[in-house]
Amino acid sequence: QVRVVESGGGLVQPGGSMTLSCAASGFGLDYRSIGWFRQAPGKEREGISCIDSSSGNTDYALSVTGRFTASVHIANNSAYLQMSNLEPEDTAVYYCAASRPRLGGRCVRDSDDMIYWGEGTQVTVSS
């Protein structure tokens, strides 16, 4: 059974840090793009980060560049999103998703490229 489970969300103060985890089962994360998406209340879902598990290539939305870092640990079949210097505007439900198997190269963070999705984890940045 294919599953993607995010964890690590919660409440954090502005300026704080948090690491989200994404555990996959029923399929391997190798040879895929792993994307991180978020959806804030009243806003559309946006792709904020991706990492290609073969090449290690990463890409970030401008809103998180320099503050968020994506990584993947194939042996654990897990991916991670390290978030620092968090702002109230980062408050959202965060989702992890995986693409179809693809040749190594540039990662993708478009929803249409993802086939497996987690149910999301809430991140709230507030004092």
Short mmCIF file of N, CA and C in Angstrom, two decimals:
data_model
loop_
_atom_site.label_atom_id
_atom_site.label_comp_id
_atom_site.label_asym_id
_atom_site.label_seq_id
_atom_site.Cartn_x
_atom_site.Cartn_y
_atom_site.Cartn_z
N GLN A 1 0.84 -1.19 0.00
CA GLN A 1 0.00 0.00 0.00
C GLN A 1 0.88 1.24 0.00
N VAL A 2 0.61 2.14 -0.92
CA VAL A 2 1.38 3.38 -1.02
C VAL A 2 0.93 4.36 0.05
N ARG A 3 1.88 4.89 0.77
CA ARG A 3 1.59 5.91 1.78
C ARG A 3 2.69 6.95 1.80
N VAL A 4 2.28 8.18 2.03
CA VAL A 4 3.20 9.29 2.27
C VAL A 4 2.71 9.98 3.53
N VAL A 5 3.57 10.07 4.52
CA VAL A 5 3.14 10.62 5.81
C VAL A 5 4.10 11.73 6.23
N GLU A 6 3.55 12.92 6.39
CA GLU A 6 4.34 14.04 6.88
C GLU A 6 4.25 14.10 8.41
N SER A 7 5.30 14.60 9.01
CA SER A 7 5.30 14.80 10.46
C SER A 7 6.24 15.95 10.80
N GLY A 8 6.13 16.42 12.03
CA GLY A 8 7.04 17.46 12.51
C GLY A 8 6.44 18.83 12.57
N GLY A 9 5.19 18.97 12.16
CA GLY A 9 4.56 20.29 12.23
C GLY A 9 4.17 20.65 13.66
N GLY A 10 3.69 21.86 13.82
CA GLY A 10 3.27 22.33 15.13
C GLY A 10 3.33 23.83 15.22
N LEU A 11 3.44 24.32 16.43
CA LEU A 11 3.49 25.75 16.69
C LEU A 11 4.93 26.18 16.96
N VAL A 12 5.35 27.25 16.32
CA VAL A 12 6.70 27.77 16.51
C VAL A 12 6.63 29.29 16.52
N GLN A 13 7.52 29.91 17.25
CA GLN A 13 7.54 31.37 17.33
C GLN A 13 8.24 31.95 16.10
N PRO A 14 7.90 33.16 15.74
CA PRO A 14 8.61 33.83 14.64
C PRO A 14 10.11 33.85 14.88
N GLY A 15 10.84 33.56 13.82
CA GLY A 15 12.29 33.46 13.94
C GLY A 15 12.78 32.09 14.30
N GLY A 16 11.87 31.20 14.64
CA GLY A 16 12.24 29.86 15.05
C GLY A 16 12.49 28.93 13.87
N SER A 17 12.80 27.68 14.21
CA SER A 17 13.11 26.67 13.22
C SER A 17 12.28 25.41 13.43
N MET A 18 12.14 24.66 12.38
CA MET A 18 11.36 23.42 12.44
C MET A 18 11.79 22.55 11.28
N THR A 19 11.78 21.24 11.49
CA THR A 19 12.08 20.31 10.41
C THR A 19 10.90 19.38 10.19
N LEU A 20 10.43 19.34 8.96
CA LEU A 20 9.35 18.44 8.58
C LEU A 20 9.95 17.17 7.99
N SER A 21 9.31 16.05 8.26
CA SER A 21 9.73 14.77 7.72
C SER A 21 8.64 14.23 6.82
N CYS A 22 9.06 13.44 5.85
CA CYS A 22 8.14 12.82 4.90
C CYS A 22 8.57 11.37 4.75
N ALA A 23 7.76 10.47 5.26
CA ALA A 23 8.08 9.04 5.20
C ALA A 23 7.23 8.37 4.13
N ALA A 24 7.88 7.69 3.22
CA ALA A 24 7.18 7.00 2.14
C ALA A 24 7.21 5.49 2.40
N SER A 25 6.13 4.84 2.01
CA SER A 25 6.07 3.38 2.08
C SER A 25 5.27 2.86 0.89
N GLY A 26 5.56 1.66 0.49
CA GLY A 26 4.88 1.08 -0.66
C GLY A 26 5.50 1.44 -1.99
N PHE A 27 6.48 2.31 -1.97
CA PHE A 27 7.23 2.68 -3.17
C PHE A 27 8.54 3.31 -2.69
N GLY A 28 9.51 3.41 -3.59
CA GLY A 28 10.78 4.01 -3.23
C GLY A 28 10.89 5.45 -3.68
N LEU A 29 11.59 6.25 -2.89
CA LEU A 29 11.79 7.65 -3.25
C LEU A 29 12.93 7.85 -4.27
N ASP A 30 13.68 6.80 -4.55
CA ASP A 30 14.76 6.94 -5.50
C ASP A 30 14.23 7.20 -6.90
N TYR A 31 15.01 7.94 -7.66
CA TYR A 31 14.68 8.30 -9.04
C TYR A 31 13.38 9.09 -9.15
N ARG A 32 13.12 9.92 -8.18
CA ARG A 32 11.92 10.76 -8.21
C ARG A 32 12.24 12.17 -7.76
N SER A 33 11.37 13.08 -8.12
CA SER A 33 11.36 14.39 -7.48
C SER A 33 10.46 14.31 -6.27
N ILE A 34 10.93 14.87 -5.19
CA ILE A 34 10.11 14.99 -3.97
C ILE A 34 9.83 16.48 -3.80
N GLY A 35 8.56 16.81 -3.81
CA GLY A 35 8.16 18.20 -3.71
C GLY A 35 7.53 18.50 -2.36
N TRP A 36 7.73 19.71 -1.91
CA TRP A 36 7.06 20.21 -0.72
C TRP A 36 6.13 21.34 -1.15
N PHE A 37 4.92 21.27 -0.69
CA PHE A 37 3.89 22.23 -1.04
C PHE A 37 3.27 22.76 0.25
N ARG A 38 2.64 23.91 0.15
CA ARG A 38 1.92 24.40 1.32
C ARG A 38 0.67 25.13 0.86
N GLN A 39 -0.32 25.15 1.73
CA GLN A 39 -1.56 25.86 1.44
C GLN A 39 -1.98 26.61 2.69
N ALA A 40 -1.99 27.92 2.58
CA ALA A 40 -2.44 28.77 3.68
C ALA A 40 -3.94 29.01 3.54
N PRO A 41 -4.62 29.33 4.62
CA PRO A 41 -6.06 29.58 4.56
C PRO A 41 -6.40 30.64 3.53
N GLY A 42 -7.34 30.31 2.66
CA GLY A 42 -7.78 31.26 1.65
C GLY A 42 -6.86 31.43 0.47
N LYS A 43 -5.80 30.64 0.43
CA LYS A 43 -4.83 30.76 -0.66
C LYS A 43 -4.71 29.43 -1.41
N GLU A 44 -4.18 29.53 -2.63
CA GLU A 44 -3.96 28.32 -3.41
C GLU A 44 -2.72 27.58 -2.90
N ARG A 45 -2.70 26.30 -3.15
CA ARG A 45 -1.52 25.52 -2.82
C ARG A 45 -0.35 25.94 -3.69
N GLU A 46 0.82 26.07 -3.10
CA GLU A 46 2.00 26.46 -3.85
C GLU A 46 3.14 25.47 -3.61
N GLY A 47 3.88 25.23 -4.65
CA GLY A 47 5.07 24.40 -4.53
C GLY A 47 6.22 25.24 -4.06
N ILE A 48 6.78 24.92 -2.92
CA ILE A 48 7.82 25.76 -2.34
C ILE A 48 9.21 25.16 -2.46
N SER A 49 9.29 23.87 -2.69
CA SER A 49 10.62 23.25 -2.71
C SER A 49 10.55 21.90 -3.41
N CYS A 50 11.66 21.51 -3.99
CA CYS A 50 11.76 20.15 -4.53
C CYS A 50 13.21 19.70 -4.47
N ILE A 51 13.37 18.38 -4.51
CA ILE A 51 14.68 17.80 -4.59
C ILE A 51 14.60 16.57 -5.47
N ASP A 52 15.56 16.43 -6.36
CA ASP A 52 15.65 15.24 -7.19
C ASP A 52 16.49 14.21 -6.44
N SER A 53 15.93 13.05 -6.18
CA SER A 53 16.61 12.08 -5.32
C SER A 53 17.83 11.45 -5.99
N SER A 54 17.93 11.57 -7.32
CA SER A 54 19.09 11.00 -8.02
C SER A 54 20.23 12.00 -8.12
N SER A 55 19.91 13.21 -8.56
CA SER A 55 20.95 14.21 -8.79
C SER A 55 21.23 15.07 -7.57
N GLY A 56 20.25 15.14 -6.65
CA GLY A 56 20.38 16.04 -5.52
C GLY A 56 20.03 17.48 -5.86
N ASN A 57 19.64 17.72 -7.09
CA ASN A 57 19.24 19.07 -7.49
C ASN A 57 18.07 19.56 -6.65
N THR A 58 18.12 20.80 -6.24
CA THR A 58 17.03 21.39 -5.47
C THR A 58 16.56 22.68 -6.12
N ASP A 59 15.37 23.06 -5.77
CA ASP A 59 14.80 24.31 -6.25
C ASP A 59 13.84 24.82 -5.19
N TYR A 60 13.77 26.15 -5.07
CA TYR A 60 12.96 26.76 -4.03
C TYR A 60 12.18 27.94 -4.57
N ALA A 61 11.01 28.15 -4.02
CA ALA A 61 10.27 29.37 -4.31
C ALA A 61 11.02 30.54 -3.69
N LEU A 62 10.85 31.71 -4.28
CA LEU A 62 11.55 32.89 -3.78
C LEU A 62 11.19 33.17 -2.32
N SER A 63 9.96 32.86 -1.94
CA SER A 63 9.49 33.17 -0.60
C SER A 63 10.22 32.39 0.49
N VAL A 64 10.88 31.28 0.11
CA VAL A 64 11.56 30.46 1.12
C VAL A 64 13.05 30.31 0.85
N THR A 65 13.52 30.83 -0.26
CA THR A 65 14.94 30.70 -0.60
C THR A 65 15.81 31.30 0.49
N GLY A 66 16.81 30.53 0.88
CA GLY A 66 17.72 30.98 1.92
C GLY A 66 17.27 30.63 3.32
N ARG A 67 16.03 30.19 3.45
CA ARG A 67 15.50 29.85 4.78
C ARG A 67 15.14 28.36 4.89
N PHE A 68 14.75 27.73 3.79
CA PHE A 68 14.33 26.34 3.78
C PHE A 68 15.36 25.50 3.02
N THR A 69 15.56 24.26 3.49
CA THR A 69 16.48 23.34 2.84
C THR A 69 15.83 21.97 2.74
N ALA A 70 15.77 21.45 1.51
CA ALA A 70 15.21 20.12 1.28
C ALA A 70 16.32 19.09 1.23
N SER A 71 16.02 17.90 1.72
CA SER A 71 16.97 16.80 1.66
C SER A 71 16.21 15.49 1.53
N VAL A 72 16.93 14.45 1.16
CA VAL A 72 16.31 13.13 1.03
C VAL A 72 17.30 12.09 1.52
N HIS A 73 16.79 11.08 2.19
CA HIS A 73 17.62 9.98 2.71
C HIS A 73 17.04 8.70 2.14
N ILE A 74 17.66 8.22 1.07
CA ILE A 74 17.10 7.08 0.36
C ILE A 74 17.04 5.84 1.24
N ALA A 75 18.05 5.62 2.04
CA ALA A 75 18.08 4.42 2.89
C ALA A 75 16.89 4.39 3.84
N ASN A 76 16.48 5.57 4.30
CA ASN A 76 15.32 5.67 5.18
C ASN A 76 14.01 5.84 4.41
N ASN A 77 14.14 5.98 3.09
CA ASN A 77 12.97 6.25 2.25
C ASN A 77 12.18 7.45 2.77
N SER A 78 12.93 8.46 3.14
CA SER A 78 12.32 9.66 3.74
C SER A 78 12.93 10.93 3.15
N ALA A 79 12.15 11.99 3.23
CA ALA A 79 12.61 13.30 2.82
C ALA A 79 12.37 14.28 3.96
N TYR A 80 13.08 15.40 3.89
CA TYR A 80 13.01 16.35 4.99
C TYR A 80 12.99 17.77 4.44
N LEU A 81 12.37 18.64 5.21
CA LEU A 81 12.38 20.06 4.89
C LEU A 81 12.78 20.81 6.16
N GLN A 82 13.98 21.35 6.15
CA GLN A 82 14.46 22.14 7.27
C GLN A 82 14.03 23.58 7.04
N MET A 83 13.37 24.15 8.02
CA MET A 83 12.85 25.51 7.90
C MET A 83 13.44 26.36 9.02
N SER A 84 13.96 27.50 8.66
CA SER A 84 14.52 28.38 9.67
C SER A 84 14.02 29.80 9.45
N ASN A 85 14.25 30.64 10.45
CA ASN A 85 13.81 32.03 10.39
C ASN A 85 12.35 32.11 9.94
N LEU A 86 11.53 31.31 10.57
CA LEU A 86 10.13 31.22 10.17
C LEU A 86 9.39 32.52 10.44
N GLU A 87 8.45 32.80 9.57
CA GLU A 87 7.65 34.03 9.64
C GLU A 87 6.17 33.65 9.74
N PRO A 88 5.36 34.55 10.29
CA PRO A 88 3.91 34.24 10.36
C PRO A 88 3.33 33.89 8.99
N GLU A 89 3.90 34.45 7.93
CA GLU A 89 3.41 34.16 6.59
C GLU A 89 3.70 32.72 6.16
N ASP A 90 4.52 32.02 6.90
CA ASP A 90 4.79 30.61 6.60
C ASP A 90 3.73 29.68 7.17
N THR A 91 2.79 30.23 7.92
CA THR A 91 1.71 29.41 8.48
C THR A 91 0.88 28.80 7.37
N ALA A 92 0.77 27.47 7.39
CA ALA A 92 0.07 26.75 6.33
C ALA A 92 0.04 25.26 6.66
N VAL A 93 -0.72 24.53 5.88
CA VAL A 93 -0.61 23.07 5.89
C VAL A 93 0.46 22.71 4.86
N TYR A 94 1.42 21.93 5.29
CA TYR A 94 2.54 21.54 4.44
C TYR A 94 2.36 20.10 3.98
N TYR A 95 2.57 19.90 2.67
CA TYR A 95 2.39 18.60 2.05
C TYR A 95 3.70 18.15 1.40
N CYS A 96 3.92 16.86 1.45
CA CYS A 96 5.01 16.22 0.73
C CYS A 96 4.40 15.41 -0.41
N ALA A 97 5.08 15.38 -1.54
CA ALA A 97 4.59 14.63 -2.69
C ALA A 97 5.76 14.08 -3.48
N ALA A 98 5.50 13.00 -4.21
CA ALA A 98 6.55 12.37 -5.01
C ALA A 98 6.08 12.23 -6.45
N SER A 99 7.02 12.40 -7.36
CA SER A 99 6.71 12.29 -8.78
C SER A 99 6.80 10.85 -9.26
N ARG A 100 6.47 10.65 -10.50
CA ARG A 100 6.76 9.37 -11.14
C ARG A 100 8.27 9.19 -11.21
N PRO A 101 8.74 7.95 -11.37
CA PRO A 101 10.18 7.77 -11.58
C PRO A 101 10.62 8.53 -12.83
N ARG A 102 11.76 9.19 -12.70
CA ARG A 102 12.24 9.99 -13.81
C ARG A 102 13.75 9.99 -13.81
N LEU A 103 14.34 10.29 -14.97
CA LEU A 103 15.79 10.34 -15.05
C LEU A 103 16.32 11.48 -14.19
N GLY A 104 17.48 11.30 -13.64
CA GLY A 104 18.08 12.31 -12.79
C GLY A 104 18.27 13.62 -13.53
N GLY A 105 18.15 14.71 -12.82
CA GLY A 105 18.30 16.02 -13.43
C GLY A 105 17.66 17.06 -12.56
N ARG A 106 16.99 17.99 -13.17
CA ARG A 106 16.36 19.06 -12.41
C ARG A 106 15.08 18.53 -11.73
N CYS A 107 14.90 18.95 -10.49
CA CYS A 107 13.69 18.53 -9.81
C CYS A 107 12.51 19.37 -10.29
N VAL A 108 11.32 18.90 -9.98
CA VAL A 108 10.11 19.61 -10.36
C VAL A 108 9.25 19.83 -9.12
N ARG A 109 8.58 20.95 -9.06
CA ARG A 109 7.70 21.26 -7.93
C ARG A 109 6.34 21.75 -8.40
N ASP A 110 5.90 21.16 -9.49
CA ASP A 110 4.57 21.46 -10.00
C ASP A 110 3.64 20.34 -9.54
N SER A 111 2.47 20.71 -9.06
CA SER A 111 1.52 19.71 -8.56
C SER A 111 1.20 18.65 -9.61
N ASP A 112 1.14 19.08 -10.87
CA ASP A 112 0.76 18.15 -11.94
C ASP A 112 1.79 17.04 -12.14
N ASP A 113 3.01 17.25 -11.65
CA ASP A 113 4.06 16.25 -11.81
C ASP A 113 4.07 15.22 -10.69
N MET A 114 3.25 15.43 -9.67
CA MET A 114 3.27 14.55 -8.49
C MET A 114 2.16 13.51 -8.56
N ILE A 115 2.48 12.29 -8.13
CA ILE A 115 1.47 11.24 -8.16
C ILE A 115 1.12 10.69 -6.79
N TYR A 116 2.01 10.87 -5.83
CA TYR A 116 1.74 10.40 -4.47
C TYR A 116 1.80 11.59 -3.52
N TRP A 117 0.78 11.72 -2.69
CA TRP A 117 0.66 12.86 -1.79
C TRP A 117 0.42 12.40 -0.37
N GLY A 118 0.96 13.16 0.57
CA GLY A 118 0.61 12.97 1.96
C GLY A 118 -0.63 13.78 2.30
N GLU A 119 -1.08 13.64 3.53
CA GLU A 119 -2.27 14.35 3.96
C GLU A 119 -1.96 15.70 4.59
N GLY A 120 -0.70 15.97 4.79
CA GLY A 120 -0.31 17.29 5.26
C GLY A 120 -0.09 17.37 6.76
N THR A 121 0.69 18.36 7.14
CA THR A 121 0.94 18.65 8.55
C THR A 121 0.86 20.16 8.75
N GLN A 122 0.21 20.57 9.82
CA GLN A 122 -0.01 22.00 10.05
C GLN A 122 1.23 22.63 10.67
N VAL A 123 1.64 23.75 10.12
CA VAL A 123 2.70 24.57 10.70
C VAL A 123 2.11 25.94 11.01
N THR A 124 2.22 26.33 12.26
CA THR A 124 1.71 27.63 12.69
C THR A 124 2.85 28.43 13.28
N VAL A 125 3.08 29.61 12.73
CA VAL A 125 4.13 30.50 13.22
C VAL A 125 3.46 31.68 13.89
N SER A 126 3.59 31.72 15.20
CA SER A 126 2.89 32.75 15.97
C SER A 126 3.57 32.92 17.32
N SER A 127 3.50 34.15 17.82
CA SER A 127 4.01 34.41 19.16
C SER A 127 2.89 34.29 20.19
#
